[in-house]
Amino acid sequence: MAKAPAVEALIGRNDEGFYAAVPSIRSCLADGDTMAELMGNLHEVARGLLECDARYGRGGGLRFDEDYFREHGIVLVGRCMIDPR
């Protein structure tokens, strides 16, 4: 079985906590009070969305990106690569 490619995640923060989004996966946005919680939540959300896409076809959904972060007062603090599978 071929390994799924890693995807880029945007990491942000505001007064309420940490946020992460994967622009290449529609509707993929996660939050957490700590970085560890955030990364666990992000992997769970990304994996679930990819499973739904595989099972039911590509759906709609929002694309969360740097513009979304700016518009919602989330400061981009970094980027990382994740393997959502």
Coordinates of N, CA and C in Angstrom, one line a residue:
M1 N 0.8 -1.2 0.0 CA 0.0 0.0 0.0 C 0.9 1.2 0.0
A2 N 0.6 2.2 -0.9 CA 1.4 3.4 -1.0 C 1.2 4.3 0.2
K3 N 2.2 4.9 0.6 CA 2.1 5.8 1.8 C 1.5 7.1 1.3
A4 N 0.6 7.7 2.0 CA 0.0 9.0 1.7 C 1.0 10.1 1.9
P5 N 1.0 11.0 1.0 CA 1.9 12.1 1.1 C 1.6 13.0 2.3
A6 N 2.6 13.6 2.9 CA 2.4 14.5 4.0 C 1.8 15.8 3.4
V7 N 1.0 16.5 4.2 CA 0.4 17.8 3.8 C 0.8 18.9 4.8
E8 N 0.8 20.1 4.3 CA 1.2 21.2 5.1 C 0.1 21.7 6.0
A9 N 0.4 21.9 7.2 CA -0.6 22.5 8.2 C -0.1 23.9 8.6
L10 N -1.0 24.8 8.7 CA -0.8 26.1 9.3 C -1.1 26.1 10.8
I11 N -0.2 26.6 11.6 CA -0.4 26.7 13.0 C -0.6 28.1 13.4
G12 N -1.6 28.4 14.2 CA -1.9 29.8 14.6 C -2.3 29.8 16.1
R13 N -2.3 31.0 16.6 CA -2.7 31.2 18.0 C -3.4 32.5 18.2
N14 N -4.3 32.6 19.2 CA -4.9 33.8 19.6 C -5.1 33.7 21.1
D15 N -5.9 34.6 21.7 CA -6.1 34.5 23.2 C -6.8 33.3 23.7
E16 N -7.5 32.6 22.8 CA -8.3 31.5 23.2 C -7.6 30.2 23.1
G17 N -6.4 30.1 22.4 CA -5.7 28.9 22.3 C -5.0 28.7 20.9
F18 N -4.7 27.5 20.6 CA -4.0 27.2 19.3 C -5.0 26.7 18.3
Y19 N -4.6 27.0 17.0 CA -5.4 26.5 15.9 C -4.5 25.9 14.8
A20 N -5.0 25.0 14.1 CA -4.3 24.4 12.9 C -5.3 24.2 11.8
A21 N -4.8 24.4 10.6 CA -5.6 24.2 9.4 C -4.8 23.5 8.3
V22 N -5.4 22.7 7.5 CA -4.7 22.1 6.4 C -5.5 22.6 5.1
P23 N -4.9 23.6 4.5 CA -5.6 24.2 3.3 C -5.9 23.2 2.2
S24 N -5.1 22.2 2.0 CA -5.4 21.2 1.0 C -6.5 20.2 1.3
I25 N -7.0 20.2 2.5 CA -8.1 19.3 2.9 C -9.3 20.3 3.3
R26 N -10.3 20.3 2.5 CA -11.5 21.2 2.8 C -12.0 20.9 4.2
S27 N -12.4 22.0 4.9 CA -13.0 21.9 6.2 C -12.1 21.4 7.3
C28 N -10.8 21.4 7.0 CA -9.9 20.8 8.0 C -9.3 22.0 8.9
L29 N -10.0 22.1 10.1 CA -9.6 23.1 11.1 C -9.7 22.4 12.4
A30 N -8.7 22.6 13.3 CA -8.7 22.0 14.6 C -8.2 23.1 15.6
D31 N -8.6 22.9 16.9 CA -8.1 23.8 17.9 C -7.7 22.9 19.1
G32 N -7.0 23.6 20.0 CA -6.6 22.9 21.3 C -6.1 23.9 22.3
D33 N -6.1 23.6 23.5 CA -5.6 24.4 24.6 C -4.0 24.4 24.6
T34 N -3.5 23.2 24.2 CA -2.0 23.1 24.2 C -1.6 22.6 22.8
M35 N -0.3 22.7 22.5 CA 0.1 22.2 21.2 C -0.1 20.7 21.1
A36 N 0.1 20.0 22.1 CA -0.1 18.5 22.1 C -1.5 18.2 21.8
E37 N -2.4 18.8 22.4 CA -3.9 18.6 22.2 C -4.2 19.0 20.8
L38 N -3.7 20.1 20.3 CA -3.9 20.6 19.0 C -3.5 19.6 17.9
M39 N -2.3 19.1 18.0 CA -1.8 18.1 17.0 C -2.6 16.8 17.0
G40 N -3.0 16.4 18.2 CA -3.9 15.2 18.3 C -5.2 15.4 17.6
N41 N -5.8 16.6 17.9 CA -7.1 17.0 17.3 C -7.0 17.1 15.7
L42 N -5.9 17.7 15.3 CA -5.7 18.0 13.9 C -5.5 16.6 13.1
H43 N -4.8 15.7 13.6 CA -4.7 14.4 13.0 C -6.0 13.7 12.9
E44 N -6.8 13.8 14.0 CA -8.1 13.1 14.0 C -9.0 13.7 13.0
V45 N -9.1 15.1 12.9 CA -9.9 15.7 11.9 C -9.5 15.4 10.5
A46 N -8.2 15.6 10.2 CA -7.7 15.3 8.9 C -8.0 13.9 8.4
R47 N -7.7 12.9 9.3 CA -8.0 11.5 9.0 C -9.5 11.3 8.7
G48 N -10.3 11.8 9.6 CA -11.8 11.6 9.4 C -12.3 12.2 8.1
L49 N -11.8 13.4 7.7 CA -12.2 14.0 6.5 C -11.7 13.3 5.3
L50 N -10.5 12.7 5.3 CA -10.0 12.0 4.2 C -10.8 10.6 4.1
E51 N -11.2 10.0 5.2 CA -11.9 8.8 5.1 C -13.3 9.1 4.5
C52 N -13.9 10.2 4.9 CA -15.2 10.5 4.3 C -15.1 10.8 2.8
D53 N -14.1 11.5 2.4 CA -13.9 11.8 1.0 C -13.7 10.5 0.2
A54 N -13.0 9.5 0.8 CA -12.7 8.3 0.1 C -14.0 7.4 0.0
R55 N -14.8 7.5 1.0 CA -16.0 6.7 1.1 C -17.2 7.3 0.3
Y56 N -17.3 8.6 0.4 CA -18.5 9.3 -0.2 C -18.3 10.3 -1.3
G57 N -17.0 10.4 -1.7 CA -16.7 11.4 -2.7 C -16.4 12.7 -2.2
R58 N -15.8 13.5 -3.0 CA -15.3 14.9 -2.6 C -16.5 15.8 -2.3
G59 N -16.6 16.3 -1.1 CA -17.7 17.2 -0.8 C -17.3 18.6 -0.8
G60 N -18.2 19.5 -0.5 CA -17.9 20.9 -0.4 C -17.1 21.2 0.9
G61 N -17.4 22.3 1.4 CA -16.7 22.7 2.7 C -15.8 23.9 2.5
L62 N -15.5 24.5 3.6 CA -14.7 25.7 3.6 C -13.2 25.3 3.4
R63 N -12.5 26.3 2.9 CA -11.0 26.1 2.8 C -10.4 27.1 3.8
F64 N -9.8 26.5 4.8 CA -9.2 27.3 5.8 C -7.7 27.6 5.4
D65 N -7.3 28.9 5.4 CA -6.0 29.2 5.0 C -5.5 30.5 5.7
E66 N -4.4 31.1 5.3 CA -3.9 32.2 6.0 C -4.9 33.4 6.0
D67 N -5.6 33.6 5.0 CA -6.7 34.6 5.0 C -7.7 34.4 6.1
Y68 N -8.1 33.2 6.2 CA -9.1 32.9 7.3 C -8.5 33.2 8.6
F69 N -7.3 32.8 8.9 CA -6.6 33.1 10.1 C -6.6 34.6 10.4
R70 N -6.2 35.4 9.4 CA -6.1 36.9 9.5 C -7.5 37.5 9.8
E71 N -8.5 37.0 9.1 CA -9.9 37.5 9.2 C -10.5 37.2 10.6
H72 N -10.0 36.2 11.3 CA -10.5 35.8 12.6 C -9.6 36.0 13.7
G73 N -8.6 36.9 13.5 CA -7.7 37.3 14.6 C -6.7 36.2 15.1
I74 N -6.4 35.2 14.2 CA -5.5 34.2 14.6 C -4.2 34.5 14.0
V75 N -3.1 34.6 14.8 CA -1.8 34.9 14.3 C -1.1 33.6 13.9
L76 N -0.6 33.6 12.6 CA 0.1 32.5 12.1 C 1.5 32.4 12.8
V77 N 1.8 31.3 13.5 CA 3.0 31.2 14.2 C 3.9 30.1 13.6
G78 N 3.5 29.4 12.6 CA 4.3 28.4 12.0 C 3.6 27.5 11.1
R79 N 4.4 26.6 10.5 CA 3.9 25.6 9.5 C 4.5 24.3 9.9
C80 N 3.9 23.2 9.6 CA 4.5 21.9 9.7 C 3.9 20.9 8.7
M81 N 4.5 19.8 8.5 CA 4.0 18.8 7.6 C 3.4 17.7 8.5
I82 N 2.3 17.2 8.2 CA 1.7 16.1 8.9 C 1.3 15.0 7.9
D83 N 1.3 13.8 8.5 CA 0.8 12.6 7.7 C -0.6 12.3 8.3
P84 N -1.6 12.6 7.5 CA -3.0 12.5 8.1 C -3.5 11.1 8.1
R85 N -2.7 10.1 7.7 CA -3.2 8.7 7.7 C -2.8 7.9 8.8

